[in-house]
Amino acid sequence: MELDPDDVFRDDDDDPENEALRQRASSKELVVYLVDASPKMFSTNCPSEDQKDESHFRIAISCILESLKTQIINRSYDEVAVCFFNTREKKNLQDLNSVFVFNVADREFLDRPTAKFIKELSRLEEFFVKEIGSQHGIVSGSRENSLYNALWVAQALLRKGSAKTADKRILIFTDEDDPFGNIKGGAKADMTRTTLQRVKDAQDLGISIELLPLSQLDREFNVSLFYADLIGLQGEDLAQFVPAAGERMEDMKYQLRKRMFKKRIVRKLTFSVANGVSIEVHTYAFIRPTVLGSITWLDSVTNQPIKIERSFICADTGALMQEPPKHFQTYKNQNVKFSVEELSEIKRVSTGQLRLLGFKPLSCLKDYHNLRPSTFIFPSDEEVIGSTRIFIALHRSMIRLNRFAVAFYGTSSHSQLVALVAQEEIIDSGGQVEPPGMHMICLPYSDDIRHAEELHSGTNAAIPRANEDQIKKAAALIKRIDLKDFSVYQFANPGLQRHYAILQALALEEDDLPEIKDETVPDEEGLARPGVVKAIEEFKLSVYGDKYDESDNAGHKKVSEASKKRKALADGAVQKSAQYNWDALADSGKLKDLTVVELKFYLSAHDLPVSGKKEDLVKRILTHMGK
Amino acid sequence: MARNKEALVLLLDVGPSMHHLLPEVEKICSMIVQKKLVYSKYDEVGVVLFGTEETENELTMEVGGYEHVVVLQNIKVVDGDLVETLKKIPRGTLPGDFLDAIVVGMDMLIKKYSSTNKGKKRLCLITNGLSPIKDPYEGSKEDQVNAIAQQMTSHGMKLESVVVRESVVLDENVSVMEENDRILNLFPKRTCAKMVFVESSTSLLGALKTRSISPVTIFRGDLEISPKLKIKVWVYKKTSEEKFPTLKKYSDKAPSTDKFASHEVKVDFEYKSVEDANKVVPPEQRIKGYQYGPQVVPISADEWDAVKFKPEKSVKVLGFTDSSNIMRHHYMKDVNIFIADPGDQNAILAVSALARAMKEMHKVAILRCVWRQGQGNVVVGALTPNVSDNDHVPDSFYFNVLPFAEDVREFQFPSFSNLPASLLPDEEQQEAADNFVKMLDLAPSDKEEMLQPDFTPNPVLERFYNYLELKSKHPDAAVPPLDKTLKRITEPDPELLAKKKSAIDSLLRHFEVKQNPKLKKSMKRMREKPSGSDEEDNYRRITSKNKVDLIENGVKVEKIGDLTPVQDFELMMSRRDNPEWINRAITEMKNKIHDLIEDSIEGDNYPKALDLLVALRKGCILEQEPKQFNDFLHQLCKFCLEHDLRSFCDFLASKGITLISKTEAVDSDVTEEEARNYLVKREAKPE
């Protein structure tokens, strides 16, 4: 079966109305990676994971590469530039010395990352010495200041795009904590001053500058020598900086491949609390099934995208027509017609957007009262002053009294009875785990609830219930197989991760697929521990007696009526089918003289589909016989 | 040939005590038939009334008795007349005997189908159970119920009773009511029967399933707790949204004389090559392309199949965890239900033991599910116990899908406690809110829970089917307003509001809301402002910037303001204390122009943007910075084309703005002709 990945992960809830809004609101990030390429960066003096010594330069590049590979999936509209300083060659718009902006064809210096860009960057070592070269840029006696130049180039690159819609960053990778150390006297002060001035200018333009220092084995990167001033570190932050930066490097490398979403307001709602008092709340899509990137149909010959054209054809006359304005439903043997306006009028059942109906104890909210992902609600005083205060008061009361609110959420296109569940803020060492606010949960209607559990009742005999001992054994078992610190966020979606890995491998023409670990498989080892095995055996003995294995088999033996019938039919067909000389019939072209029933004997005897017209059946038989 | 056709007999109490409820009964009964007309038009329905003046049924003629029971409609295939009949149920004059009615209905089903059609025969009783039932000729009422129940079981019938119980019951009726409840309650114990109590007309509308859907398992197999312990289970859907029906598109092309015209519209999709609009790409030549950055990577279905994630069909327990680790809002989708294989007694016991233990210990199980072989993804979810209190219904589990790490977006929000005191409620306000939450109670202990999902119909669907019925008779009818009973779902109950007026008034007294008077900007702008934290950022940025400016520059013009941007720009360009000012002025100007265009609504900012652009062009020529301007113009046009702001490019072209050419500034690498043609060419280019 062909599974359309888009279909599997489709988010049918997202509102098309808001699509445009999302596109505009999501601002992008413009990043310039400034990598120090001085000879010092190439000395191998940093032990890597597999105990092989690696140069700082290589670490920086692999870090950028990993980050790019995630970024191309997460936020592919972000733009990046990779720029080396302290180089022999120069390549930049300003034609400044010792600065080399790395790039590939068909791409501006600062542009979206492409597969080619990533691939070339990963091959960097092969041509770095020849085409770029490493050289100390700041030497005493010369007025040249490569760091200054690099910052200037980066700033010029980031001129693109308005400061409003883009986040602009410069990331500096270096292991030189005192870039002007070789310079003496007034020249040093001068260079320091101009460089800092350059940084200030950049910051004034809304560019943030970050430093990722690479420490030497024997000597830690001393931020206070120069860079503290550059990035504006003071006091306590200063001490924290180097270890924290180390963590950030790790983070950059091991990010999950997932598309990132900017926090955006899905909707601004009026929440009518009582008698004409309405407050303003904003809704946010907190948890939504992730969909793969969009799929484009291509012509496999030219690899060009295909245009999909939709046309409407009248079934009676075959005439081509415009999108019809009316729809109909066959009812009581007549076609009842509806105009689009009438249909939308039917759906508009509520005038307010979110209307409070009352409160209920939390125990009334059952586990099966769910249809789709919840939506988060947070108050805002932007348009209606006083909203936050009422919201917080209700929030606190609901938590204290263990109640949730029932409300009717109605928009022009969709309406639903919802539960509003107050959530208290939860903070752990890593920050906010659950923000304070309310979660809006769609409640099903009676039409949406099914009663499958009642299907199999109906016999006189009461359904068996577990006894005390069996429950006790089950409890012991549950205690044994306990996931203590389970968090819903802990598993990555293996299907999705695999998808991205394959995509990356194909796009970058990598030879082997990156290994994706399926985190969702049970811990077989843990389950084989004697304590667990003992609890399982005791439970089995208590519930199944010594018949566990029999019951296992019995399940297989018990076949439903329908499948028994099917089997009998197939058996019959095999017997009947044996009465014909199919080969001869096929060769003499006499198959078509048989009846459909007869043809089906062959098909069912060979487990082939029996649907279709007689011609299809004959064709199918011939294909199966290989003729 | 409809294999799934259902036979339903409605048993309706029309005695005097039911009269005020009959409008709702009419609604729900006609709704059942209307939906059958749409979804299962071969189903058959009969109607029996009891509590009538007259007597009209076969049993009374055959054996006598069964008075005041009228067969309003013999069992027949649903049609429009039946809807009409059910919309005007005649009122009765006497208290009715529901047991008699059940027997009459049963007799009708037996006569029509004898023992065929098992499991598809249904009796629906709607009564308030306030009228006494007669003592049987022989034996006790219990015996009679037992005999009826046995008959129903042997013929494979189901009984659904809806008992409407309004809160006020007169004293003399209490004993009758209790007796009737006891008798009705015997049915679920003896046979396949279900009984529900409803208190309001809204929940009466939701009490009967108006559309029957044959349940299908989505998984049958092992619930694997460990490789050594597997429990046979069947998984069904517990909730599944009943969608608004998909209507067909209507074509009026067929001549009106054509009686057999289907009036349908076929939607045809053609896949055409982008280069050649006449070339249709055949299906086998199509290949899916996946986005990787700006590129599209083609991957064929075969290639994909070879490497994609292919988990084995299985349902495995990863472990158990405290139910507090799972938040209610983590539930992602509609809900499934796990039932032990009904043929496996031990599995039923095993599920029962686990469910009860989990409930006691407040635990949930975390599951990894692959429902079918060949499914391209796995589902991780929480299994929660559903302990049954009906002896005929087995214990089961509910299963809710949980999000993966990718599905959770980590947005941060300010803590309520960190907000300024002006946004927080004071003690009195909190008390008013507490009281309000307590008072506006939808589930008071002495009454039925209001708006219980299980008994709440979907107002949109109800409205659609009612309108459909109306339109079938009056094609031009307008959409009627929402039914009064359905309004109880979409709006607060005025009765409840009136009763709790004091709590509401006190809330209103304590809190004040008003429209923000400072808000004069257009809606669009407000929508774009992302969140509180970002605004703070902006604020910080602005203040730090001002500080720097103050220290460095005193009173000289150091930025381009909103009032006199052109003058500011010119002043900045003419400053000679630092060559950087020129760059800065140009950059600021560019940003300004950019912002103007971006924020313009239907081009209202265009003239202003043009003024700035002219000034910028002049400045760039004066300072010999043609590249800055030319690059910017390129960029601007690109931006406009990308963001549907073409009109600005056209506007510029019409005002004669050109690139800076070599003749104007030596540094420019643009010839005069190129400069002049730049915008014009763009305009001519077809989309």
PDB file of N, CA and C in Angstrom, chain B residues 652-679:
ATOM      1  N   LEU B 652       6.617  52.578  -9.030  1.00  0.00           N
ATOM      2  CA  LEU B 652       7.939  53.164  -9.240  1.00  0.00           C
ATOM      3  C   LEU B 652       8.181  53.397 -10.723  1.00  0.00           C
ATOM      4  N   ALA B 653       7.825  52.378 -11.498  1.00  0.00           N
ATOM      5  CA  ALA B 653       8.064  52.491 -12.933  1.00  0.00           C
ATOM      6  C   ALA B 653       7.299  53.688 -13.490  1.00  0.00           C
ATOM      7  N   SER B 654       6.055  53.843 -13.013  1.00  0.00           N
ATOM      8  CA  SER B 654       5.233  54.936 -13.524  1.00  0.00           C
ATOM      9  C   SER B 654       5.797  56.293 -13.120  1.00  0.00           C
ATOM     10  N   LYS B 655       6.561  56.343 -12.014  1.00  0.00           N
ATOM     11  CA  LYS B 655       7.128  57.622 -11.558  1.00  0.00           C
ATOM     12  C   LYS B 655       8.527  57.830 -12.107  1.00  0.00           C
ATOM     13  N   GLY B 656       8.969  56.882 -12.932  1.00  0.00           N
ATOM     14  CA  GLY B 656      10.252  57.065 -13.608  1.00  0.00           C
ATOM     15  C   GLY B 656      11.480  56.881 -12.743  1.00  0.00           C
ATOM     16  N   ILE B 657      11.374  56.087 -11.720  1.00  0.00           N
ATOM     17  CA  ILE B 657      12.564  55.789 -10.910  1.00  0.00           C
ATOM     18  C   ILE B 657      13.430  54.785 -11.667  1.00  0.00           C
ATOM     19  N   THR B 658      14.692  55.047 -11.770  1.00  0.00           N
ATOM     20  CA  THR B 658      15.582  54.122 -12.471  1.00  0.00           C
ATOM     21  C   THR B 658      16.782  53.804 -11.595  1.00  0.00           C
ATOM     22  N   LEU B 659      17.548  52.824 -12.025  1.00  0.00           N
ATOM     23  CA  LEU B 659      18.814  52.544 -11.349  1.00  0.00           C
ATOM     24  C   LEU B 659      19.758  53.730 -11.585  1.00  0.00           C
ATOM     25  N   ILE B 660      20.824  53.802 -10.804  1.00  0.00           N
ATOM     26  CA  ILE B 660      21.809  54.876 -11.033  1.00  0.00           C
ATOM     27  C   ILE B 660      22.772  54.394 -12.117  1.00  0.00           C
ATOM     28  N   SER B 661      22.875  55.124 -13.166  1.00  0.00           N
ATOM     29  CA  SER B 661      23.678  54.656 -14.297  1.00  0.00           C
ATOM     30  C   SER B 661      25.086  55.226 -14.230  1.00  0.00           C
ATOM     31  N   LYS B 662      25.936  54.751 -15.117  1.00  0.00           N
ATOM     32  CA  LYS B 662      27.338  55.180 -15.189  1.00  0.00           C
ATOM     33  C   LYS B 662      27.456  56.681 -15.393  1.00  0.00           C
ATOM     34  N   THR B 663      26.538  57.225 -16.149  1.00  0.00           N
ATOM     35  CA  THR B 663      26.627  58.659 -16.438  1.00  0.00           C
ATOM     36  C   THR B 663      26.383  59.496 -15.185  1.00  0.00           C
ATOM     37  N   GLU B 664      25.575  58.971 -14.279  1.00  0.00           N
ATOM     38  CA  GLU B 664      25.292  59.731 -13.069  1.00  0.00           C
ATOM     39  C   GLU B 664      26.372  59.545 -12.010  1.00  0.00           C
ATOM     40  N   ALA B 665      26.888  58.326 -11.913  1.00  0.00           N
ATOM     41  CA  ALA B 665      27.952  58.057 -10.952  1.00  0.00           C
ATOM     42  C   ALA B 665      28.931  57.100 -11.595  1.00  0.00           C
ATOM     43  N   VAL B 666      30.211  57.471 -11.562  1.00  0.00           N
ATOM     44  CA  VAL B 666      31.212  56.716 -12.318  1.00  0.00           C
ATOM     45  C   VAL B 666      31.312  55.275 -11.821  1.00  0.00           C
ATOM     46  N   ASP B 667      31.111  55.085 -10.517  1.00  0.00           N
ATOM     47  CA  ASP B 667      31.307  53.762  -9.936  1.00  0.00           C
ATOM     48  C   ASP B 667      30.251  52.746 -10.379  1.00  0.00           C
ATOM     49  N   SER B 668      29.193  53.242 -10.928  1.00  0.00           N
ATOM     50  CA  SER B 668      28.103  52.335 -11.289  1.00  0.00           C
ATOM     51  C   SER B 668      28.498  51.461 -12.458  1.00  0.00           C
ATOM     52  N   ASP B 669      28.057  50.207 -12.436  1.00  0.00           N
ATOM     53  CA  ASP B 669      28.352  49.336 -13.565  1.00  0.00           C
ATOM     54  C   ASP B 669      27.095  49.112 -14.412  1.00  0.00           C
ATOM     55  N   VAL B 670      26.189  50.054 -14.313  1.00  0.00           N
ATOM     56  CA  VAL B 670      24.939  49.938 -15.049  1.00  0.00           C
ATOM     57  C   VAL B 670      24.937  50.979 -16.165  1.00  0.00           C
ATOM     58  N   THR B 671      24.639  50.551 -17.379  1.00  0.00           N
ATOM     59  CA  THR B 671      24.574  51.528 -18.476  1.00  0.00           C
ATOM     60  C   THR B 671      23.265  52.283 -18.384  1.00  0.00           C
ATOM     61  N   GLU B 672      23.206  53.352 -19.104  1.00  0.00           N
ATOM     62  CA  GLU B 672      22.028  54.197 -19.008  1.00  0.00           C
ATOM     63  C   GLU B 672      20.776  53.468 -19.474  1.00  0.00           C
ATOM     64  N   GLU B 673      20.979  52.689 -20.542  1.00  0.00           N
ATOM     65  CA  GLU B 673      19.832  51.991 -21.100  1.00  0.00           C
ATOM     66  C   GLU B 673      19.328  50.949 -20.103  1.00  0.00           C
ATOM     67  N   GLU B 674      20.264  50.200 -19.535  1.00  0.00           N
ATOM     68  CA  GLU B 674      19.886  49.189 -18.542  1.00  0.00           C
ATOM     69  C   GLU B 674      19.104  49.829 -17.408  1.00  0.00           C
ATOM     70  N   ALA B 675      19.617  50.973 -16.970  1.00  0.00           N
ATOM     71  CA  ALA B 675      18.995  51.647 -15.843  1.00  0.00           C
ATOM     72  C   ALA B 675      17.555  52.024 -16.150  1.00  0.00           C
ATOM     73  N   ARG B 676      17.378  52.539 -17.357  1.00  0.00           N
ATOM     74  CA  ARG B 676      16.049  52.988 -17.709  1.00  0.00           C
ATOM     75  C   ARG B 676      15.082  51.820 -17.863  1.00  0.00           C
ATOM     76  N   ASN B 677      15.625  50.726 -18.375  1.00  0.00           N
ATOM     77  CA  ASN B 677      14.741  49.606 -18.679  1.00  0.00           C
ATOM     78  C   ASN B 677      14.440  48.720 -17.480  1.00  0.00           C
ATOM     79  N   TYR B 678      15.178  48.937 -16.397  1.00  0.00           N
ATOM     80  CA  TYR B 678      15.088  47.957 -15.311  1.00  0.00           C
ATOM     81  C   TYR B 678      13.662  47.671 -14.849  1.00  0.00           C
ATOM     82  N   LEU B 679      13.003  48.699 -14.445  1.00  0.00           N
ATOM     83  CA  LEU B 679      11.652  48.465 -13.925  1.00  0.00           C
ATOM     84  C   LEU B 679      10.655  48.144 -15.021  1.00  0.00           C
TER      85      LEU B 679
END
